[in-house]
């Protein structure tokens, strides 16, 4: 028959081993998280601002919005808006703040000189005229705001 002190000693040893394994496991998982690659890093979101903009698309400054895929800049949002006409009844309004590294002061999307896509010269990301990522480090589409057209008046809200 085994004596009680011997059993107690074995149990203490076993509990001590379990604690050590748990500690090693915990530290290992912390190291994996801390040393993760930059691609797993979560980028901050673009701040949400409340605004409501209206523009008369017949005004001279918006002539590009009279043709499909025409694009113009407008005030509103965080760093301004890019408005794109898809067709006579559908307009898109995108935030100019690039979704990649949103806090960088240069993270501002512009209309490419070719007028075929949108780009951020700061990080090199490119977006199509529907705001979807075409290339570069950005993985999220441009923030899109609500639009509605009534006659010649285009309303943009978030």
PDB file of N, CA and C in Angstrom, residues 67-144:
ATOM      1  N   UNK A  67     -21.614  63.060 -68.061  1.00  0.00           N
ATOM      2  CA  UNK A  67     -21.262  61.885 -68.866  1.00  0.00           C
ATOM      3  C   UNK A  67     -20.974  60.702 -67.945  1.00  0.00           C
ATOM      4  N   UNK A  68     -21.291  59.496 -68.417  1.00  0.00           N
ATOM      5  CA  UNK A  68     -21.021  58.293 -67.634  1.00  0.00           C
ATOM      6  C   UNK A  68     -19.532  58.199 -67.305  1.00  0.00           C
ATOM      7  N   UNK A  69     -19.217  57.778 -66.091  1.00  0.00           N
ATOM      8  CA  UNK A  69     -17.868  57.656 -65.542  1.00  0.00           C
ATOM      9  C   UNK A  69     -17.163  58.999 -65.340  1.00  0.00           C
ATOM     10  N   UNK A  70     -17.908  60.096 -65.422  1.00  0.00           N
ATOM     11  CA  UNK A  70     -17.348  61.401 -65.095  1.00  0.00           C
ATOM     12  C   UNK A  70     -17.167  61.505 -63.588  1.00  0.00           C
ATOM     13  N   UNK A  71     -16.130  62.219 -63.158  1.00  0.00           N
ATOM     14  CA  UNK A  71     -15.835  62.323 -61.725  1.00  0.00           C
ATOM     15  C   UNK A  71     -15.405  63.740 -61.370  1.00  0.00           C
ATOM     16  N   UNK A  72     -15.811  64.203 -60.181  1.00  0.00           N
ATOM     17  CA  UNK A  72     -15.459  65.533 -59.677  1.00  0.00           C
ATOM     18  C   UNK A  72     -15.173  65.447 -58.181  1.00  0.00           C
ATOM     19  N   UNK A  73     -14.519  66.483 -57.682  1.00  0.00           N
ATOM     20  CA  UNK A  73     -14.283  66.628 -56.253  1.00  0.00           C
ATOM     21  C   UNK A  73     -15.377  67.508 -55.661  1.00  0.00           C
ATOM     22  N   UNK A  74     -15.676  67.273 -54.385  1.00  0.00           N
ATOM     23  CA  UNK A  74     -16.652  68.101 -53.675  1.00  0.00           C
ATOM     24  C   UNK A  74     -16.308  68.083 -52.190  1.00  0.00           C
ATOM     25  N   UNK A  75     -16.779  69.062 -51.456  1.00  0.00           N
ATOM     26  CA  UNK A  75     -16.546  69.111 -50.017  1.00  0.00           C
ATOM     27  C   UNK A  75     -17.437  68.092 -49.316  1.00  0.00           C
ATOM     28  N   UNK A  76     -17.072  67.781 -48.071  1.00  0.00           N
ATOM     29  CA  UNK A  76     -17.854  66.842 -47.269  1.00  0.00           C
ATOM     30  C   UNK A  76     -16.999  65.690 -46.809  1.00  0.00           C
ATOM     31  N   UNK A  77     -17.539  64.868 -45.948  1.00  0.00           N
ATOM     32  CA  UNK A  77     -16.802  63.726 -45.437  1.00  0.00           C
ATOM     33  C   UNK A  77     -15.660  64.148 -44.541  1.00  0.00           C
ATOM     34  N   UNK A  78     -14.625  63.331 -44.493  1.00  0.00           N
ATOM     35  CA  UNK A  78     -13.462  63.589 -43.647  1.00  0.00           C
ATOM     36  C   UNK A  78     -12.420  64.418 -44.392  1.00  0.00           C
ATOM     37  N   UNK A  79     -12.055  63.980 -45.595  1.00  0.00           N
ATOM     38  CA  UNK A  79     -11.037  64.682 -46.394  1.00  0.00           C
ATOM     39  C   UNK A  79     -11.564  65.101 -47.756  1.00  0.00           C
ATOM     40  N   UNK A  80     -12.876  65.206 -47.866  1.00  0.00           N
ATOM     41  CA  UNK A  80     -13.474  65.577 -49.137  1.00  0.00           C
ATOM     42  C   UNK A  80     -14.114  64.381 -49.809  1.00  0.00           C
ATOM     43  N   UNK A  81     -14.800  64.643 -50.908  1.00  0.00           N
ATOM     44  CA  UNK A  81     -15.530  63.600 -51.637  1.00  0.00           C
ATOM     45  C   UNK A  81     -15.068  63.533 -53.088  1.00  0.00           C
ATOM     46  N   UNK A  82     -15.192  62.354 -53.655  1.00  0.00           N
ATOM     47  CA  UNK A  82     -15.100  62.167 -55.102  1.00  0.00           C
ATOM     48  C   UNK A  82     -16.459  61.655 -55.524  1.00  0.00           C
ATOM     49  N   UNK A  83     -17.080  62.358 -56.457  1.00  0.00           N
ATOM     50  CA  UNK A  83     -18.402  61.961 -56.948  1.00  0.00           C
ATOM     51  C   UNK A  83     -18.213  61.422 -58.356  1.00  0.00           C
ATOM     52  N   UNK A  84     -18.780  60.240 -58.610  1.00  0.00           N
ATOM     53  CA  UNK A  84     -18.662  59.579 -59.911  1.00  0.00           C
ATOM     54  C   UNK A  84     -20.053  59.291 -60.441  1.00  0.00           C
ATOM     55  N   UNK A  85     -20.271  59.627 -61.700  1.00  0.00           N
ATOM     56  CA  UNK A  85     -21.545  59.285 -62.351  1.00  0.00           C
ATOM     57  C   UNK A  85     -21.380  57.937 -63.036  1.00  0.00           C
ATOM     58  N   UNK A  86     -22.210  56.958 -62.624  1.00  0.00           N
ATOM     59  CA  UNK A  86     -22.189  55.661 -63.297  1.00  0.00           C
ATOM     60  C   UNK A  86     -23.075  55.730 -64.539  1.00  0.00           C
ATOM     61  N   UNK A  87     -24.271  56.275 -64.361  1.00  0.00           N
ATOM     62  CA  UNK A  87     -25.189  56.522 -65.474  1.00  0.00           C
ATOM     63  C   UNK A  87     -26.112  57.661 -65.046  1.00  0.00           C
ATOM     64  N   UNK A  88     -27.084  58.013 -65.870  1.00  0.00           N
ATOM     65  CA  UNK A  88     -27.925  59.185 -65.614  1.00  0.00           C
ATOM     66  C   UNK A  88     -28.697  59.108 -64.295  1.00  0.00           C
ATOM     67  N   UNK A  89     -28.909  57.915 -63.772  1.00  0.00           N
ATOM     68  CA  UNK A  89     -29.681  57.800 -62.538  1.00  0.00           C
ATOM     69  C   UNK A  89     -28.870  57.266 -61.352  1.00  0.00           C
ATOM     70  N   UNK A  90     -27.587  56.965 -61.558  1.00  0.00           N
ATOM     71  CA  UNK A  90     -26.764  56.387 -60.497  1.00  0.00           C
ATOM     72  C   UNK A  90     -25.462  57.159 -60.338  1.00  0.00           C
ATOM     73  N   UNK A  91     -25.261  57.685 -59.128  1.00  0.00           N
ATOM     74  CA  UNK A  91     -24.048  58.412 -58.789  1.00  0.00           C
ATOM     75  C   UNK A  91     -23.441  57.787 -57.545  1.00  0.00           C
ATOM     76  N   UNK A  92     -22.117  57.767 -57.490  1.00  0.00           N
ATOM     77  CA  UNK A  92     -21.395  57.299 -56.312  1.00  0.00           C
ATOM     78  C   UNK A  92     -20.708  58.488 -55.663  1.00  0.00           C
ATOM     79  N   UNK A  93     -20.638  58.487 -54.346  1.00  0.00           N
ATOM     80  CA  UNK A  93     -19.879  59.494 -53.607  1.00  0.00           C
ATOM     81  C   UNK A  93     -18.936  58.747 -52.670  1.00  0.00           C
ATOM     82  N   UNK A  94     -17.639  58.950 -52.870  1.00  0.00           N
ATOM     83  CA  UNK A  94     -16.624  58.251 -52.092  1.00  0.00           C
ATOM     84  C   UNK A  94     -15.839  59.219 -51.216  1.00  0.00           C
ATOM     85  N   UNK A  95     -15.462  58.733 -50.055  1.00  0.00           N
ATOM     86  CA  UNK A  95     -14.569  59.465 -49.153  1.00  0.00           C
ATOM     87  C   UNK A  95     -13.188  59.509 -49.794  1.00  0.00           C
ATOM     88  N   UNK A  96     -12.537  60.670 -49.744  1.00  0.00           N
ATOM     89  CA  UNK A  96     -11.188  60.795 -50.289  1.00  0.00           C
ATOM     90  C   UNK A  96     -10.130  60.264 -49.331  1.00  0.00           C
ATOM     91  N   UNK A  97     -10.462  60.066 -48.065  1.00  0.00           N
ATOM     92  CA  UNK A  97      -9.515  59.505 -47.100  1.00  0.00           C
ATOM     93  C   UNK A  97      -9.271  58.042 -47.481  1.00  0.00           C
ATOM     94  N   UNK A  98      -8.045  57.719 -47.833  1.00  0.00           N
ATOM     95  CA  UNK A  98      -7.723  56.345 -48.231  1.00  0.00           C
ATOM     96  C   UNK A  98      -7.943  55.394 -47.050  1.00  0.00           C
ATOM     97  N   UNK A  99      -8.515  54.205 -47.290  1.00  0.00           N
ATOM     98  CA  UNK A  99      -8.759  53.261 -46.201  1.00  0.00           C
ATOM     99  C   UNK A  99      -7.497  52.562 -45.698  1.00  0.00           C
ATOM    100  N   UNK A 100      -6.364  52.797 -46.343  1.00  0.00           N
ATOM    101  CA  UNK A 100      -5.105  52.214 -45.890  1.00  0.00           C
ATOM    102  C   UNK A 100      -4.327  53.278 -45.122  1.00  0.00           C
ATOM    103  N   UNK A 101      -4.002  53.014 -43.885  1.00  0.00           N
ATOM    104  CA  UNK A 101      -3.296  53.963 -43.013  1.00  0.00           C
ATOM    105  C   UNK A 101      -3.983  55.318 -43.016  1.00  0.00           C
ATOM    106  N   UNK A 102      -5.197  55.293 -42.549  1.00  0.00           N
ATOM    107  CA  UNK A 102      -6.093  56.452 -42.619  1.00  0.00           C
ATOM    108  C   UNK A 102      -5.584  57.681 -41.894  1.00  0.00           C
ATOM    109  N   UNK A 103      -4.678  57.505 -40.954  1.00  0.00           N
ATOM    110  CA  UNK A 103      -4.190  58.654 -40.189  1.00  0.00           C
ATOM    111  C   UNK A 103      -3.017  59.364 -40.852  1.00  0.00           C
ATOM    112  N   UNK A 104      -2.433  58.773 -41.899  1.00  0.00           N
ATOM    113  CA  UNK A 104      -1.352  59.456 -42.617  1.00  0.00           C
ATOM    114  C   UNK A 104      -1.909  60.728 -43.249  1.00  0.00           C
ATOM    115  N   UNK A 105      -1.199  61.823 -43.090  1.00  0.00           N
ATOM    116  CA  UNK A 105      -1.701  63.102 -43.620  1.00  0.00           C
ATOM    117  C   UNK A 105      -1.785  63.106 -45.144  1.00  0.00           C
ATOM    118  N   UNK A 106      -1.006  62.271 -45.795  1.00  0.00           N
ATOM    119  CA  UNK A 106      -1.033  62.246 -47.265  1.00  0.00           C
ATOM    120  C   UNK A 106      -2.026  61.227 -47.816  1.00  0.00           C
ATOM    121  N   UNK A 107      -2.741  60.497 -46.972  1.00  0.00           N
ATOM    122  CA  UNK A 107      -3.661  59.429 -47.407  1.00  0.00           C
ATOM    123  C   UNK A 107      -4.930  60.039 -47.990  1.00  0.00           C
ATOM    124  N   UNK A 108      -4.804  60.564 -49.218  1.00  0.00           N
ATOM    125  CA  UNK A 108      -5.936  61.238 -49.856  1.00  0.00           C
ATOM    126  C   UNK A 108      -6.061  60.754 -51.303  1.00  0.00           C
ATOM    127  N   UNK A 109      -7.204  60.196 -51.612  1.00  0.00           N
ATOM    128  CA  UNK A 109      -7.464  59.623 -52.930  1.00  0.00           C
ATOM    129  C   UNK A 109      -7.775  60.745 -53.923  1.00  0.00           C
ATOM    130  N   UNK A 110      -7.294  60.572 -55.141  1.00  0.00           N
ATOM    131  CA  UNK A 110      -7.562  61.556 -56.193  1.00  0.00           C
ATOM    132  C   UNK A 110      -7.971  60.835 -57.477  1.00  0.00           C
ATOM    133  N   UNK A 111      -8.489  61.606 -58.397  1.00  0.00           N
ATOM    134  CA  UNK A 111      -8.884  61.081 -59.710  1.00  0.00           C
ATOM    135  C   UNK A 111      -7.624  61.036 -60.566  1.00  0.00           C
ATOM    136  N   UNK A 112      -7.305  59.882 -61.129  1.00  0.00           N
ATOM    137  CA  UNK A 112      -6.126  59.753 -61.970  1.00  0.00           C
ATOM    138  C   UNK A 112      -6.279  60.636 -63.212  1.00  0.00           C
ATOM    139  N   UNK A 113      -5.154  61.104 -63.736  1.00  0.00           N
ATOM    140  CA  UNK A 113      -5.185  61.957 -64.928  1.00  0.00           C
ATOM    141  C   UNK A 113      -5.890  61.281 -66.104  1.00  0.00           C
ATOM    142  N   UNK A 114      -5.811  59.948 -66.176  1.00  0.00           N
ATOM    143  CA  UNK A 114      -6.497  59.216 -67.250  1.00  0.00           C
ATOM    144  C   UNK A 114      -8.009  59.234 -67.069  1.00  0.00           C
ATOM    145  N   UNK A 115      -8.457  59.547 -65.847  1.00  0.00           N
ATOM    146  CA  UNK A 115      -9.860  59.554 -65.451  1.00  0.00           C
ATOM    147  C   UNK A 115     -10.497  58.156 -65.556  1.00  0.00           C
ATOM    148  N   UNK A 116      -9.657  57.114 -65.529  1.00  0.00           N
ATOM    149  CA  UNK A 116     -10.134  55.737 -65.606  1.00  0.00           C
ATOM    150  C   UNK A 116     -10.158  55.042 -64.244  1.00  0.00           C
ATOM    151  N   UNK A 117      -9.484  55.618 -63.249  1.00  0.00           N
ATOM    152  CA  UNK A 117      -9.452  55.030 -61.918  1.00  0.00           C
ATOM    153  C   UNK A 117      -9.107  56.114 -60.907  1.00  0.00           C
ATOM    154  N   UNK A 118      -9.162  55.731 -59.620  1.00  0.00           N
ATOM    155  CA  UNK A 118      -8.845  56.625 -58.510  1.00  0.00           C
ATOM    156  C   UNK A 118      -7.586  56.089 -57.847  1.00  0.00           C
ATOM    157  N   UNK A 119      -6.773  56.983 -57.279  1.00  0.00           N
ATOM    158  CA  UNK A 119      -5.512  56.514 -56.697  1.00  0.00           C
ATOM    159  C   UNK A 119      -5.140  57.329 -55.471  1.00  0.00           C
ATOM    160  N   UNK A 120      -4.302  56.721 -54.640  1.00  0.00           N
ATOM    161  CA  UNK A 120      -3.695  57.408 -53.505  1.00  0.00           C
ATOM    162  C   UNK A 120      -2.199  57.412 -53.761  1.00  0.00           C
ATOM    163  N   UNK A 121      -1.644  58.570 -54.066  1.00  0.00           N
ATOM    164  CA  UNK A 121      -0.222  58.681 -54.370  1.00  0.00           C
ATOM    165  C   UNK A 121       0.648  58.372 -53.159  1.00  0.00           C
ATOM    166  N   UNK A 122       0.106  58.495 -51.968  1.00  0.00           N
ATOM    167  CA  UNK A 122       0.858  58.265 -50.734  1.00  0.00           C
ATOM    168  C   UNK A 122       1.239  56.791 -50.581  1.00  0.00           C
ATOM    169  N   UNK A 123       0.277  55.897 -50.700  1.00  0.00           N
ATOM    170  CA  UNK A 123       0.558  54.470 -50.500  1.00  0.00           C
ATOM    171  C   UNK A 123       0.579  53.677 -51.808  1.00  0.00           C
ATOM    172  N   UNK A 124       0.108  54.291 -52.893  1.00  0.00           N
ATOM    173  CA  UNK A 124       0.105  53.601 -54.179  1.00  0.00           C
ATOM    174  C   UNK A 124      -1.131  52.767 -54.452  1.00  0.00           C
ATOM    175  N   UNK A 125      -2.125  52.834 -53.599  1.00  0.00           N
ATOM    176  CA  UNK A 125      -3.350  52.050 -53.820  1.00  0.00           C
ATOM    177  C   UNK A 125      -4.147  52.636 -54.982  1.00  0.00           C
ATOM    178  N   UNK A 126      -4.817  51.750 -55.723  1.00  0.00           N
ATOM    179  CA  UNK A 126      -5.682  52.169 -56.828  1.00  0.00           C
ATOM    180  C   UNK A 126      -7.064  51.564 -56.629  1.00  0.00           C
ATOM    181  N   UNK A 127      -8.067  52.330 -57.078  1.00  0.00           N
ATOM    182  CA  UNK A 127      -9.463  51.923 -56.932  1.00  0.00           C
ATOM    183  C   UNK A 127     -10.165  52.159 -58.264  1.00  0.00           C
ATOM    184  N   UNK A 128     -11.124  51.281 -58.594  1.00  0.00           N
ATOM    185  CA  UNK A 128     -11.895  51.521 -59.806  1.00  0.00           C
ATOM    186  C   UNK A 128     -12.940  52.600 -59.540  1.00  0.00           C
ATOM    187  N   UNK A 129     -13.700  52.959 -60.555  1.00  0.00           N
ATOM    188  CA  UNK A 129     -14.682  54.032 -60.416  1.00  0.00           C
ATOM    189  C   UNK A 129     -15.918  53.617 -59.614  1.00  0.00           C
ATOM    190  N   UNK A 130     -15.931  52.365 -59.123  1.00  0.00           N
ATOM    191  CA  UNK A 130     -16.964  51.911 -58.187  1.00  0.00           C
ATOM    192  C   UNK A 130     -16.398  51.824 -56.773  1.00  0.00           C
ATOM    193  N   UNK A 131     -15.152  52.284 -56.584  1.00  0.00           N
ATOM    194  CA  UNK A 131     -14.532  52.334 -55.266  1.00  0.00           C
ATOM    195  C   UNK A 131     -13.855  51.062 -54.809  1.00  0.00           C
ATOM    196  N   UNK A 132     -13.821  50.037 -55.654  1.00  0.00           N
ATOM    197  CA  UNK A 132     -13.208  48.755 -55.286  1.00  0.00           C
ATOM    198  C   UNK A 132     -11.688  48.807 -55.476  1.00  0.00           C
ATOM    199  N   UNK A 133     -10.977  48.083 -54.618  1.00  0.00           N
ATOM    200  CA  UNK A 133      -9.520  48.039 -54.694  1.00  0.00           C
ATOM    201  C   UNK A 133      -9.085  47.347 -55.977  1.00  0.00           C
ATOM    202  N   UNK A 134      -8.153  47.992 -56.708  1.00  0.00           N
ATOM    203  CA  UNK A 134      -7.565  47.385 -57.902  1.00  0.00           C
ATOM    204  C   UNK A 134      -6.113  47.007 -57.688  1.00  0.00           C
ATOM    205  N   UNK A 135      -5.449  47.680 -56.755  1.00  0.00           N
ATOM    206  CA  UNK A 135      -4.040  47.381 -56.503  1.00  0.00           C
ATOM    207  C   UNK A 135      -3.514  48.197 -55.347  1.00  0.00           C
ATOM    208  N   UNK A 136      -2.315  47.832 -54.917  1.00  0.00           N
ATOM    209  CA  UNK A 136      -1.681  48.544 -53.816  1.00  0.00           C
ATOM    210  C   UNK A 136      -1.913  47.844 -52.502  1.00  0.00           C
ATOM    211  N   UNK A 137      -1.465  48.462 -51.423  1.00  0.00           N
ATOM    212  CA  UNK A 137      -1.595  47.806 -50.126  1.00  0.00           C
ATOM    213  C   UNK A 137      -3.003  47.857 -49.531  1.00  0.00           C
ATOM    214  N   UNK A 138      -3.875  48.735 -50.012  1.00  0.00           N
ATOM    215  CA  UNK A 138      -5.234  48.814 -49.449  1.00  0.00           C
ATOM    216  C   UNK A 138      -5.966  47.498 -49.684  1.00  0.00           C
ATOM    217  N   UNK A 139      -6.707  47.066 -48.676  1.00  0.00           N
ATOM    218  CA  UNK A 139      -7.507  45.841 -48.805  1.00  0.00           C
ATOM    219  C   UNK A 139      -8.997  46.141 -48.698  1.00  0.00           C
ATOM    220  N   UNK A 140      -9.330  47.371 -48.310  1.00  0.00           N
ATOM    221  CA  UNK A 140     -10.733  47.768 -48.171  1.00  0.00           C
ATOM    222  C   UNK A 140     -11.100  48.744 -49.270  1.00  0.00           C
ATOM    223  N   UNK A 141     -12.342  48.648 -49.711  1.00  0.00           N
ATOM    224  CA  UNK A 141     -12.860  49.576 -50.718  1.00  0.00           C
ATOM    225  C   UNK A 141     -12.976  50.970 -50.112  1.00  0.00           C
ATOM    226  N   UNK A 142     -13.136  51.966 -50.961  1.00  0.00           N
ATOM    227  CA  UNK A 142     -13.348  53.326 -50.493  1.00  0.00           C
ATOM    228  C   UNK A 142     -14.674  53.395 -49.746  1.00  0.00           C
ATOM    229  N   UNK A 143     -14.738  54.244 -48.729  1.00  0.00           N
ATOM    230  CA  UNK A 143     -16.002  54.435 -48.020  1.00  0.00           C
ATOM    231  C   UNK A 143     -16.964  55.123 -48.975  1.00  0.00           C
ATOM    232  N   UNK A 144     -18.145  54.547 -49.079  1.00  0.00           N
ATOM    233  CA  UNK A 144     -19.164  55.086 -49.976  1.00  0.00           C
ATOM    234  C   UNK A 144     -20.290  55.713 -49.170  1.00  0.00           C
TER     235      UNK A 144
END
